[in-house]
Tab-separated table of C-alpha atoms in Angstrom:
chain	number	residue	atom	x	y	z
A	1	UNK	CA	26.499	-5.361	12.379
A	2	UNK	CA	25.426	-3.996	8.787
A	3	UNK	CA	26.660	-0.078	8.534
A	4	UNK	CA	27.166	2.260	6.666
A	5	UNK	CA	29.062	5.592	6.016
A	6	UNK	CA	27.399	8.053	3.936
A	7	UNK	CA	29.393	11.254	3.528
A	8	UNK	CA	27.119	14.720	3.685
A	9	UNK	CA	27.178	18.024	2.201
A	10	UNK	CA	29.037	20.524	3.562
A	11	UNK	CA	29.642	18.712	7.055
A	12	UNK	CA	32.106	17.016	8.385
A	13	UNK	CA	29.944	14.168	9.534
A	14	UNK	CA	28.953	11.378	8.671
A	15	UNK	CA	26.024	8.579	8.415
A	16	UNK	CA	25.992	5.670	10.412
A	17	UNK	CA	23.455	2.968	11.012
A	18	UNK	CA	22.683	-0.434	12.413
A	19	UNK	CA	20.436	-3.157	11.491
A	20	UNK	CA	19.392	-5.890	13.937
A	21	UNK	CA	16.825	-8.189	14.798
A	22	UNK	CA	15.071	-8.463	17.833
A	23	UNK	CA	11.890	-8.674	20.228
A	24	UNK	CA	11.021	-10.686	16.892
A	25	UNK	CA	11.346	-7.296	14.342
A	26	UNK	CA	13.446	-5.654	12.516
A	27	UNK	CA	15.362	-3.127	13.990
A	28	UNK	CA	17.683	-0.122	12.952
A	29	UNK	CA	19.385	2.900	14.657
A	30	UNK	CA	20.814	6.006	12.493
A	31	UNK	CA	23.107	8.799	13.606
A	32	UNK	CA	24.780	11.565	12.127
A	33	UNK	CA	28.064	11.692	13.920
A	34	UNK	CA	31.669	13.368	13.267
A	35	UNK	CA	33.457	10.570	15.852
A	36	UNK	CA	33.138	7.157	13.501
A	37	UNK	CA	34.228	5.342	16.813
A	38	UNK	CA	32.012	6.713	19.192
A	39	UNK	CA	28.957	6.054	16.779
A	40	UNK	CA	29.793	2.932	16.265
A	41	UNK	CA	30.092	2.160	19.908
A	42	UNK	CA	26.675	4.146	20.667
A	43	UNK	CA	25.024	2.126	17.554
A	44	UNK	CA	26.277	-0.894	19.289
A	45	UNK	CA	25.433	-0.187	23.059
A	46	UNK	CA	21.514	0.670	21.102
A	47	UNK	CA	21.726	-3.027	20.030
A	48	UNK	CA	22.729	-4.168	23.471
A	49	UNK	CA	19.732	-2.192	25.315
A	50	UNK	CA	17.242	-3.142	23.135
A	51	UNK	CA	18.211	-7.117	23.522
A	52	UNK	CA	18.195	-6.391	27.134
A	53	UNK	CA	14.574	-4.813	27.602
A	54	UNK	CA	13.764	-8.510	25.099
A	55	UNK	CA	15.488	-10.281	27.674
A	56	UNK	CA	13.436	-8.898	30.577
A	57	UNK	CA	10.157	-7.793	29.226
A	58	UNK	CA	9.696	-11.113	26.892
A	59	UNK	CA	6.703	-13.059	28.021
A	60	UNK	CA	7.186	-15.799	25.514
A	61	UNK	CA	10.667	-16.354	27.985
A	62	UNK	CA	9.907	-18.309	30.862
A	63	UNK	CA	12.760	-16.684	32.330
A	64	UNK	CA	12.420	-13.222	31.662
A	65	UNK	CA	12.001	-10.607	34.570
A	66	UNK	CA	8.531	-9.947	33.338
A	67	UNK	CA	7.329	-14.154	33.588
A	68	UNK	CA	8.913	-14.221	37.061
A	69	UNK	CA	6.692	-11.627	37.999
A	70	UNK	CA	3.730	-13.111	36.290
A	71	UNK	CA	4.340	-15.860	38.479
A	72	UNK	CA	4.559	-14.044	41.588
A	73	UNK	CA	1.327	-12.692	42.590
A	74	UNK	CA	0.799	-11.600	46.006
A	75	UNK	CA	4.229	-11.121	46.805
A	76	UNK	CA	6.340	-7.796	46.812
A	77	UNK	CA	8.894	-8.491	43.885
A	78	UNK	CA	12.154	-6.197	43.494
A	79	UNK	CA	12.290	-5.473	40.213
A	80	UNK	CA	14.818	-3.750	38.059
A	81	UNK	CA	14.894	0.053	36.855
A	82	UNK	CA	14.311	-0.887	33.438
A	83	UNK	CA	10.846	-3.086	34.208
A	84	UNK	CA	10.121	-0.419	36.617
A	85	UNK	CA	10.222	2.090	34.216
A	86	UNK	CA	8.610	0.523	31.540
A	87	UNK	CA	5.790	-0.534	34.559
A	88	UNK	CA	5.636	3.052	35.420
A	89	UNK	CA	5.048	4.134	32.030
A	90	UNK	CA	2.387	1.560	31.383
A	91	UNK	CA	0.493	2.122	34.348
A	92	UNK	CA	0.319	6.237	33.857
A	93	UNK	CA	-0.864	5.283	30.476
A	94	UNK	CA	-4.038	3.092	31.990
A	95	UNK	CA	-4.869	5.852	33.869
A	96	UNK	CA	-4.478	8.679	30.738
A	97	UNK	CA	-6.585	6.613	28.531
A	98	UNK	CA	-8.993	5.968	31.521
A	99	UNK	CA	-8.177	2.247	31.186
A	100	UNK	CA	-8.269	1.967	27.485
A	101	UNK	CA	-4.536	0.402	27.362
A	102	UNK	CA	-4.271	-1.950	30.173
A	103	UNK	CA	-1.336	-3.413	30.852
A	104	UNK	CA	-3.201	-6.790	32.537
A	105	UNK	CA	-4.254	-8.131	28.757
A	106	UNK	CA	-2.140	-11.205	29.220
A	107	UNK	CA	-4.838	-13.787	29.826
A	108	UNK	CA	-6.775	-12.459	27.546
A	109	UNK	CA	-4.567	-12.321	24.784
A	110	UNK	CA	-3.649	-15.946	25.642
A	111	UNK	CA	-7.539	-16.964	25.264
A	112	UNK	CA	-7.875	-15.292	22.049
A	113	UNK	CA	-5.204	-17.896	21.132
A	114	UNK	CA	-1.978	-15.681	21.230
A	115	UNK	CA	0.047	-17.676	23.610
A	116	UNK	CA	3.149	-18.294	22.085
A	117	UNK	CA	5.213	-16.548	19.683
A	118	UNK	CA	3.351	-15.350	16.021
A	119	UNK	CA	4.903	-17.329	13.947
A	120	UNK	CA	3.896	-20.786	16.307
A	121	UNK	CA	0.379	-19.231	16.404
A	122	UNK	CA	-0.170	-19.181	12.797
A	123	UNK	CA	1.014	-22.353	11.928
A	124	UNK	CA	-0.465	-24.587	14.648
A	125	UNK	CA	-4.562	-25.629	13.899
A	126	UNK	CA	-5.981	-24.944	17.096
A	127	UNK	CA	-9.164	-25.814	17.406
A	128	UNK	CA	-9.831	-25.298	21.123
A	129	UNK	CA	-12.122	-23.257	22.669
A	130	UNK	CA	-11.431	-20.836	25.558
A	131	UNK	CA	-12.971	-18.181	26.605
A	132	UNK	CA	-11.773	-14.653	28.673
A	133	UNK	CA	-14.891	-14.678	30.892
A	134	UNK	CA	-12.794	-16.781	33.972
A	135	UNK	CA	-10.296	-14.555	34.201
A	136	UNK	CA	-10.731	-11.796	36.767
A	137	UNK	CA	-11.808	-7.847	35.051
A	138	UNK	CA	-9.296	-5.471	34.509
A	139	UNK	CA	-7.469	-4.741	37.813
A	140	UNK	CA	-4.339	-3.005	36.866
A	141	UNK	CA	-5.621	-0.519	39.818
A	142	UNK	CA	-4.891	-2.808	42.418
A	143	UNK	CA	-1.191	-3.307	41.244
A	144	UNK	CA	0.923	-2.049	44.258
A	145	UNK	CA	3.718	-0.530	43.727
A	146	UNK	CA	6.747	0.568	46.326
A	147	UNK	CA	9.125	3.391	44.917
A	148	UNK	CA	11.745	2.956	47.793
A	149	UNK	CA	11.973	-0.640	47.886
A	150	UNK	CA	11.198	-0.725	43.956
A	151	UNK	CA	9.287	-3.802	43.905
A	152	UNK	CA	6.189	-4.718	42.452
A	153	UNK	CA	2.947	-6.502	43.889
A	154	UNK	CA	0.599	-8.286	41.626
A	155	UNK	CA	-3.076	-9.167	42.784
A	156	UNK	CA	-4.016	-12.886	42.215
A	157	UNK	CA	-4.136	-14.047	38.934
A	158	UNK	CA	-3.116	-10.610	36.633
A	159	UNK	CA	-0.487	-11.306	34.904
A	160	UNK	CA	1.248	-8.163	32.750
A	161	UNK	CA	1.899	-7.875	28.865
A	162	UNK	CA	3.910	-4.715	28.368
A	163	UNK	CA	4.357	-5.531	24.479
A	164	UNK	CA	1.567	-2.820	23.926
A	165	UNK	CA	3.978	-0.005	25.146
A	166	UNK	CA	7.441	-1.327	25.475
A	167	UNK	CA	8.440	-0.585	21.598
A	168	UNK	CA	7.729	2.867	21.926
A	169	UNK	CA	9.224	3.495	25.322
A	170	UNK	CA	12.550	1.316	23.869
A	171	UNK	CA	12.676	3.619	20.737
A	172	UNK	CA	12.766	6.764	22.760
A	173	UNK	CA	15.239	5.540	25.475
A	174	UNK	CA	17.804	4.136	22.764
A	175	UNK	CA	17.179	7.593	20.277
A	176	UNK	CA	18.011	9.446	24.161
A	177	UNK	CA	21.384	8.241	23.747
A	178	UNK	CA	22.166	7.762	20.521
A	179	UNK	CA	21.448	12.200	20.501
A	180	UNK	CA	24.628	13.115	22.590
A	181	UNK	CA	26.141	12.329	18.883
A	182	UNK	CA	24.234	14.106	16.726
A	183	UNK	CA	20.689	13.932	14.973
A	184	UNK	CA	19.430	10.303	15.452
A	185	UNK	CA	16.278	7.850	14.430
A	186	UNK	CA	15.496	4.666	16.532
A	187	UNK	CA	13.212	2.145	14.316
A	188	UNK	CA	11.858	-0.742	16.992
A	189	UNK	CA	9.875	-2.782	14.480
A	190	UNK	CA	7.964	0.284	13.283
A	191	UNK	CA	7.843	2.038	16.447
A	192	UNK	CA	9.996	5.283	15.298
A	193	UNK	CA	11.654	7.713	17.732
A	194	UNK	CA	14.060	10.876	16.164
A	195	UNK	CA	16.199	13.518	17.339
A	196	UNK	CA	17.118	16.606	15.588
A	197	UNK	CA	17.518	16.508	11.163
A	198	UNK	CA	19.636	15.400	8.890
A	199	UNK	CA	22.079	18.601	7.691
A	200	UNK	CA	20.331	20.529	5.193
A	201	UNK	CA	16.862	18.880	5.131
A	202	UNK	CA	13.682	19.392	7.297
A	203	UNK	CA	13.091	16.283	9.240
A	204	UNK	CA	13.908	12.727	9.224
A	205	UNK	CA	11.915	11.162	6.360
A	206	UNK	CA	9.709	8.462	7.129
A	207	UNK	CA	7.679	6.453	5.527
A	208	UNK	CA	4.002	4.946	6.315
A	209	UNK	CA	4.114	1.695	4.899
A	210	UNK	CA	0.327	0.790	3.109
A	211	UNK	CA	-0.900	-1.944	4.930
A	212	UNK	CA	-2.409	-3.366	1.627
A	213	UNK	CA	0.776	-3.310	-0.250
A	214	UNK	CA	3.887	-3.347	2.066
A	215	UNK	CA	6.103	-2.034	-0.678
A	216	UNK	CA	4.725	1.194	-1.199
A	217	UNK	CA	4.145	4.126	1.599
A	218	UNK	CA	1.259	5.615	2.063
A	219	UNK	CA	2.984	9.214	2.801
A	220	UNK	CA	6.215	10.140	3.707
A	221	UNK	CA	6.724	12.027	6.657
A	222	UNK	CA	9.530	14.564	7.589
A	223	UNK	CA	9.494	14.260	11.279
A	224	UNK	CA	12.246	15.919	13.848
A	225	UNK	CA	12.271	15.855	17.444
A	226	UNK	CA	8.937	13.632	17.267
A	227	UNK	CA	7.834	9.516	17.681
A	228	UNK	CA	6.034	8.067	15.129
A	229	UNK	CA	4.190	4.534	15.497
A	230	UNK	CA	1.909	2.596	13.834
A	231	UNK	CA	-0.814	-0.073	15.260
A	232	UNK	CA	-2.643	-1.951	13.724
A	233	UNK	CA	-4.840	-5.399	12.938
A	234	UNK	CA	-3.406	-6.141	9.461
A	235	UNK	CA	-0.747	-8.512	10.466
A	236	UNK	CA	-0.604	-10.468	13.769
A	237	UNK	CA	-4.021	-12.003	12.902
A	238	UNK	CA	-4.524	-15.385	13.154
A	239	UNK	CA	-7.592	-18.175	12.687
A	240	UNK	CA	-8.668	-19.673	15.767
A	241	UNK	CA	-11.888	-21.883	15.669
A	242	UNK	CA	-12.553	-20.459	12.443
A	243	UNK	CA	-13.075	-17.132	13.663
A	244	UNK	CA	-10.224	-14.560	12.682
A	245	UNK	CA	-8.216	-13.234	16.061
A	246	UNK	CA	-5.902	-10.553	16.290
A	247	UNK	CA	-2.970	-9.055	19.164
A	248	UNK	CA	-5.262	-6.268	19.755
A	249	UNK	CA	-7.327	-6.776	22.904
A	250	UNK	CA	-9.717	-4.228	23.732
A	251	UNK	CA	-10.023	-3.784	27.595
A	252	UNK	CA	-13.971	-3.552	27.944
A	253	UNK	CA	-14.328	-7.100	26.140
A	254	UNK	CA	-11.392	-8.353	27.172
A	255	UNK	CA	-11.317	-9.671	23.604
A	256	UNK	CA	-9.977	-8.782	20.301
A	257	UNK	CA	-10.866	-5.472	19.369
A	258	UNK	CA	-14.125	-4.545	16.801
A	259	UNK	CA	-12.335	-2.405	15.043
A	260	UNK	CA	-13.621	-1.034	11.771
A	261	UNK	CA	-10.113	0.705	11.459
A	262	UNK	CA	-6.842	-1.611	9.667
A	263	UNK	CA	-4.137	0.686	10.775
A	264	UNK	CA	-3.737	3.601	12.711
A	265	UNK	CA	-0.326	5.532	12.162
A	266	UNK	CA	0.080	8.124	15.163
A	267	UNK	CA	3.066	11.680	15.479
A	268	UNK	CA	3.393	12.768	19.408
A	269	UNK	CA	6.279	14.146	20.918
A	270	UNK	CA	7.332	10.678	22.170
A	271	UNK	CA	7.909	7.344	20.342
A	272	UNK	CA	6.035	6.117	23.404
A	273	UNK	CA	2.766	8.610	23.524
A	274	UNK	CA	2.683	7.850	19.790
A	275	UNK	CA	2.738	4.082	20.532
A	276	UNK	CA	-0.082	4.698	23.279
A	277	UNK	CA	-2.515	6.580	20.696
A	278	UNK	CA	-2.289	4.579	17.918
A	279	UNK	CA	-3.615	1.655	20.039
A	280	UNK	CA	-6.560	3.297	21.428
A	281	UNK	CA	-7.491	5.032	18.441
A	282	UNK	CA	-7.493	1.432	16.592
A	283	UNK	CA	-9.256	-0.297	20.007
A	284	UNK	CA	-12.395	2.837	19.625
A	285	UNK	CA	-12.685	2.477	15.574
A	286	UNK	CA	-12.635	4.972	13.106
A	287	UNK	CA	-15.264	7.740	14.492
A	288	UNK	CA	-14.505	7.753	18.292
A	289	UNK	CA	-10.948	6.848	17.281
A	290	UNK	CA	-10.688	10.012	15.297
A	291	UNK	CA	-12.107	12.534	18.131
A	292	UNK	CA	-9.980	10.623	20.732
A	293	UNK	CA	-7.015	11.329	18.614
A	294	UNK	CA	-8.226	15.037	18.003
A	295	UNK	CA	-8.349	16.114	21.414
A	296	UNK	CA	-4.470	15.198	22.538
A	297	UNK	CA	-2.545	18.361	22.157
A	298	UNK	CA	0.015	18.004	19.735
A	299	UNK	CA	-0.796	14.502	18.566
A	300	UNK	CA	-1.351	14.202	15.061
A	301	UNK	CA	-2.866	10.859	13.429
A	302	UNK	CA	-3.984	8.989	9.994
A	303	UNK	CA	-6.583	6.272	10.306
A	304	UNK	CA	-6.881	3.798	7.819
A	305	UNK	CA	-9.995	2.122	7.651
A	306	UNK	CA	-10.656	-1.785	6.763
A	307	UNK	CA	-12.378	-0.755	3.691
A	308	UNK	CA	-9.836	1.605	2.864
A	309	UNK	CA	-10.726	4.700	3.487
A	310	UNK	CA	-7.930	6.708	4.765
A	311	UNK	CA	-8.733	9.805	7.880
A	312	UNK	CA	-6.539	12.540	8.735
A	313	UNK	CA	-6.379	14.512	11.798
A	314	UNK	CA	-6.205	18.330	11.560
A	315	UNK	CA	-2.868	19.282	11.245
A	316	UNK	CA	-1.154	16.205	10.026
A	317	UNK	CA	-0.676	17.281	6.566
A	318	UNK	CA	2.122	19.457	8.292
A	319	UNK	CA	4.100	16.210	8.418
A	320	UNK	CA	3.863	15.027	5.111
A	321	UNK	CA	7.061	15.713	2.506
A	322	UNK	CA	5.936	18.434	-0.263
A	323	UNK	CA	9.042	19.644	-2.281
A	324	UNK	CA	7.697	23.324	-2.419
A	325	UNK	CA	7.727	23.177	1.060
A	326	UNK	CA	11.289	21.674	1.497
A	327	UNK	CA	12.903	24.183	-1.239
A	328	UNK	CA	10.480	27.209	0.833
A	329	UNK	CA	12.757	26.394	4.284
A	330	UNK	CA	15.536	26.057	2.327
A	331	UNK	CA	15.356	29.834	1.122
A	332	UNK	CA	14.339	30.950	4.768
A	333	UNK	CA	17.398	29.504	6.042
A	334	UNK	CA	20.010	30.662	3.527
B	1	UNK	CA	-17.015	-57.919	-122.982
B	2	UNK	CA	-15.154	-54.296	-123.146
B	3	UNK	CA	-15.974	-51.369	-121.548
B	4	UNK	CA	-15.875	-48.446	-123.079
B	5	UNK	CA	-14.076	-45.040	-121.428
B	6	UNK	CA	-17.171	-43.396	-121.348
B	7	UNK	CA	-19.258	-46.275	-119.759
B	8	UNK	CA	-16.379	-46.553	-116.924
B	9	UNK	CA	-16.831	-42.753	-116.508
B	10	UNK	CA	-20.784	-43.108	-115.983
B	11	UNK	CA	-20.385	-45.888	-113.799
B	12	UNK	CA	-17.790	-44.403	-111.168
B	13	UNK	CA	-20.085	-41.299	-111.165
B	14	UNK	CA	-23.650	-43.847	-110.469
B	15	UNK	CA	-21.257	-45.439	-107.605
B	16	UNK	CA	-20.450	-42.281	-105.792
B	17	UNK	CA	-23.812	-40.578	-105.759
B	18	UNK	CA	-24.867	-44.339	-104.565
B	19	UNK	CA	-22.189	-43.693	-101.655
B	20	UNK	CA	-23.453	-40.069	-101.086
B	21	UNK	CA	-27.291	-40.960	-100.520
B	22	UNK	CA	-26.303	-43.401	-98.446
B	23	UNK	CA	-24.237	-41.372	-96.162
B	24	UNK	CA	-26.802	-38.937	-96.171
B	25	UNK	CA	-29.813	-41.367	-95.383
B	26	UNK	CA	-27.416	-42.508	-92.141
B	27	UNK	CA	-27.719	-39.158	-91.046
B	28	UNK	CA	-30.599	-38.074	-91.528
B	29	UNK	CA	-31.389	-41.421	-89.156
B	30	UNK	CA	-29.493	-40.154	-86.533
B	31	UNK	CA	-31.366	-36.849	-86.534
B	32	UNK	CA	-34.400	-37.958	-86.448
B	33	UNK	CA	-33.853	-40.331	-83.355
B	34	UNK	CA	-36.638	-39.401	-80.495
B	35	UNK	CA	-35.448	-37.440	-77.732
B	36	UNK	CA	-36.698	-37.112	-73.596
B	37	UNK	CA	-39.873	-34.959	-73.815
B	38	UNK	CA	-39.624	-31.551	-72.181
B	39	UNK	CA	-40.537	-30.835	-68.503
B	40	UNK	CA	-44.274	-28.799	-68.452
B	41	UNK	CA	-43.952	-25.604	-67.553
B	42	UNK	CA	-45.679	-24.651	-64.485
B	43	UNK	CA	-48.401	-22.388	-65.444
B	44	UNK	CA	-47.419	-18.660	-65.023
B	45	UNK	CA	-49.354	-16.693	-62.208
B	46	UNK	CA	-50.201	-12.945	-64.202
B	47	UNK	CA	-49.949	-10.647	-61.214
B	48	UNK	CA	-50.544	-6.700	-61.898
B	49	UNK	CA	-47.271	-4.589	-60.622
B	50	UNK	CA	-47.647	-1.243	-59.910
B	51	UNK	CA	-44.295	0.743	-60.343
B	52	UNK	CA	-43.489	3.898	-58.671
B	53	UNK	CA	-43.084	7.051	-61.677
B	54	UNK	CA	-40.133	7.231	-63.589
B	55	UNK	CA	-38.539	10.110	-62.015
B	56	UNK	CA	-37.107	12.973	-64.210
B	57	UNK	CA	-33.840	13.437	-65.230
B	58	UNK	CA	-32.781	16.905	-64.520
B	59	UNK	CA	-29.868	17.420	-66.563
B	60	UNK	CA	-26.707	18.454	-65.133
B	61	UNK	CA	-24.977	21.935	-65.370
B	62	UNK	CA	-22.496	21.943	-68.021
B	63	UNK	CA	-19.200	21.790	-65.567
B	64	UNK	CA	-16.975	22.012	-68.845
B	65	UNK	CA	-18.385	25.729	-69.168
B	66	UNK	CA	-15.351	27.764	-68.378
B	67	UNK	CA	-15.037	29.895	-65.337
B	68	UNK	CA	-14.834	33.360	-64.614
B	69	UNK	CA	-12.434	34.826	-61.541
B	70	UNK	CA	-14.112	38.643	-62.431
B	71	UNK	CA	-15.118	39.425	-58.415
B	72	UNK	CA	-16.662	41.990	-57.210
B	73	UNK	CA	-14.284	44.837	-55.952
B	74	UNK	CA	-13.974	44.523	-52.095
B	75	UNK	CA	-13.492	47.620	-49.658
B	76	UNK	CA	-10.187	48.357	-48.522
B	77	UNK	CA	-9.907	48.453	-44.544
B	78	UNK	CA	-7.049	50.673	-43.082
B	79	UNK	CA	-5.749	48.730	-40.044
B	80	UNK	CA	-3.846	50.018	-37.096
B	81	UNK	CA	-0.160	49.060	-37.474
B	82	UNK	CA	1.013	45.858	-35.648
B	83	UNK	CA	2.730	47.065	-32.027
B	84	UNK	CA	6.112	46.027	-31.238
B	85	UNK	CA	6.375	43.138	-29.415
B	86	UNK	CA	7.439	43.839	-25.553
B	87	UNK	CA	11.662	42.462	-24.861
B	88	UNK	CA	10.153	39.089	-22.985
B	89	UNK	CA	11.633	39.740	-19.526
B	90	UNK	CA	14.712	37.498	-18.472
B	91	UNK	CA	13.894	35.208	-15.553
B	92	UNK	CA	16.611	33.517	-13.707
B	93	UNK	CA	16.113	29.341	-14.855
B	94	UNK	CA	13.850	27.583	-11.863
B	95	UNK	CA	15.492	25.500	-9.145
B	96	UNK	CA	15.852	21.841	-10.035
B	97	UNK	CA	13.263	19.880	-8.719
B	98	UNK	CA	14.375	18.346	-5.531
B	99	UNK	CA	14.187	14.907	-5.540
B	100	UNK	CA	12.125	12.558	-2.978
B	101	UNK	CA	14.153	12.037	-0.583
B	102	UNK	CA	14.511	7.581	0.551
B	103	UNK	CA	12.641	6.860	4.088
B	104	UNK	CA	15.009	6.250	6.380
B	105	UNK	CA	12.655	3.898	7.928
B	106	UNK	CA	9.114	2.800	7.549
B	107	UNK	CA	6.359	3.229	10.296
B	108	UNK	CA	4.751	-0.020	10.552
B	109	UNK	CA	2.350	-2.130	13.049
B	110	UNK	CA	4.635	-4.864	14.723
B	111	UNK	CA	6.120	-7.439	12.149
């Protein structure tokens, strides 16, 4: 566990924060607490429940709640609260984006050649050709679901990657707990959820990193009470027959997306809405992306484009750090 | 047979003009040796030049005449009087640039 104490201004509490790695990212959890024992127990029981959803939501682990499933169609399978919830939460979102996330991507993510882990992807030369068109159309409308008996029903041959939404959901769960201490930010490998502010500042600041040059930002956001996430194409890519494949599938292909958009970095009230957005609005592309985006109430986005061009949404300058701005709230509140 | 003084005298004298002609034919041989004949001279071509006209010299002014400072008297102007300066106003010193504050974290697409 890497922490650290960081005394504050005119407070009694103090920093804390935890660095891990899992779900194959790095991970970190801050809180502002007065109770050094209890935030080091929360910051711990964060590291715990996000090695737990890995352990249940992993496809890449034969043995994970989420493969036994996968291997289970037809039947009624109990399932836990945690892949219920996360289930839950993926299937509302098929039917908010009108099928534009779909959680039944699996196979085709497989065919465009992601069917291990990234880093086995990129260094094996596959040469192989498979295509998406056997595998059945999107039918994450026929999954049956039983809230009394909890268990889950999978039609023949869908099989469920939750990858696309379990970050987000995970970053707001773990920042839900970590809040009982004090203000709190939940980093799941970019996927950014935060409670309250720091003592005498106006938000959380946050950074965007620039796809094109991962040491520099390309704003920095001061977010409270908000989730932040970022998708995008500029990373998990991989060659695959010689043609360049990315994680992105989009749902009317059933094959990676044709984006013209790199990155798409997404604000919503939930780590797990912001999550959501950011993937459709890279899956449309930079126009339709942009008026998707628009029309979600209290959703503000930044669209970078492949050529890099960078889009704004309405309001999002509201989000970005200006020191007039931070001294300006500083007067209001004294 | 005796000589007399006189009779040496004339005969050292005949023997040294004898050596002086002699010297003097030798070098007159030398002079006269024959020497490589000149190269010809090409044959001038006599073309007609026209030049442009001299132009004329229009003599200098004489810088070294001396100078007067005699001006011509100027008008005097009678100019408002110069207003006092307002006190500059104190203003209190501005607030110290805050600094940037460090991301906490970095939104990202998975890695």
């Amino acid at each position: 566990m890497n922490e650290t104490m960081v005394p504050t201004m005119n407070d009694t509490r103090q920093r804390y924060h935890l660095r891990f790695h899992a779900m194959n990212c790095e991970m970190a959890a801050w809180v502002i607490a007065e109770d050094e024992q209890a935030a080091r127990a929360q910051l711990a029981a964060v590291r715990d429940f996000v090695q737990e959803v890995e352990a249940r939501l992993s496809r890449f682990n034969p043995d994970s709640e989420l493969s036994r499933l996968n291997a289970s169609p037809g039947q009624a399978v109990p399932v836990s609260p945690l892949l219920w919830d996360v289930l839950t939460w993926a299937l509302d979102s098929a039917r908010h984006t009108e099928g534009l996330y779909d959680p039944t991507m699996l196979s085709a993510l497989e065919a465009a050649g992601y069917d291990r882990t990234f880093q086995e992807v990129t260094r094996r030369d596959d040469r192989s050709e498979r295509t998406a068109t056997s595998i059945p159309a999107g039918t994450w409308r026929d999954i049956r679901l039983d809230p009394a008996a909890r268990t889950v029903t999978l039609p023949p041959g869908v099989r469920l990657d939750l990858a696309g939404v379990a970050k987000g959901w995970t970053a707001d769960r773990a920042a839900d707990q970590l809040a009982a201490l004090g203000p709190c930010l939940v980093d799941i490998g970019g996927d950014i959820a935060v409670r309250g502010t720091p003592p005498e500042t106006s938000g959380w600041p946050v950074g965007i990193m620039d796809p094109r040059d991962p040491e520099a930002d390309l704003a920095l956001l001061m977010v409270r009470d908000r989730g932040i996430a970022t998708s995008g194409i500029d990373y998990r890519r991989w060659i695959r027959s010689g043609q360049t494949q990315h994680h992105i599938i989009d749902p009317r292909t059933r094959r990676p997306a044709d984006t013209d958009l790199l990155t798409v970095t997404v604000i919503a009230p939930s780590a797990a809405q912001a999550d959501l957005y950011a993937l459709v609005t890279l899956i449309l592309g930079s126009e339709e992306g942009w008026r998707y985006l628009s029309r979600q109430p209290d959703v503000e986005g930044l669209l970078m484009k492949q050529d890099g061009h960078l889009l704004i949404t309405t309001h999002f300058t509201q989000y970005v750090y200006h020191p007039e701005i931070e001294r300006r709230e500083e007067y209001d509140a004294g | 047979m005796t000589m007399t003084r006189q009779s040496i005298k004339a005969f050292l004298v005949a023997l040294s003009l004898t050596v002086t002609l002699g010297e003097w034919a030798t070098l007159a041989r030398h002079e006269v040796q024959p020497t490589a004949p000149p190269p010809p001279t090409p044959k001038a071509i006599v073309r007609t030049v026209e030049l442009p006209p001299i132009p004329t010299v229009v003599r200098p002014p004489d810088t070294n005449q001396p100078v007067s400072f005699q001006s011509e008297p100027v008008a005097t102007l009678d100019l408002p009087p110069i207003p006092e300066l307002p006190s500059i106003p104190q203003v209190s010193a501005p607030a110290p640039r805050q600094q940037r504050p460090h991301p906490v974290a970095r939104t990202r697409s998975s890695r």
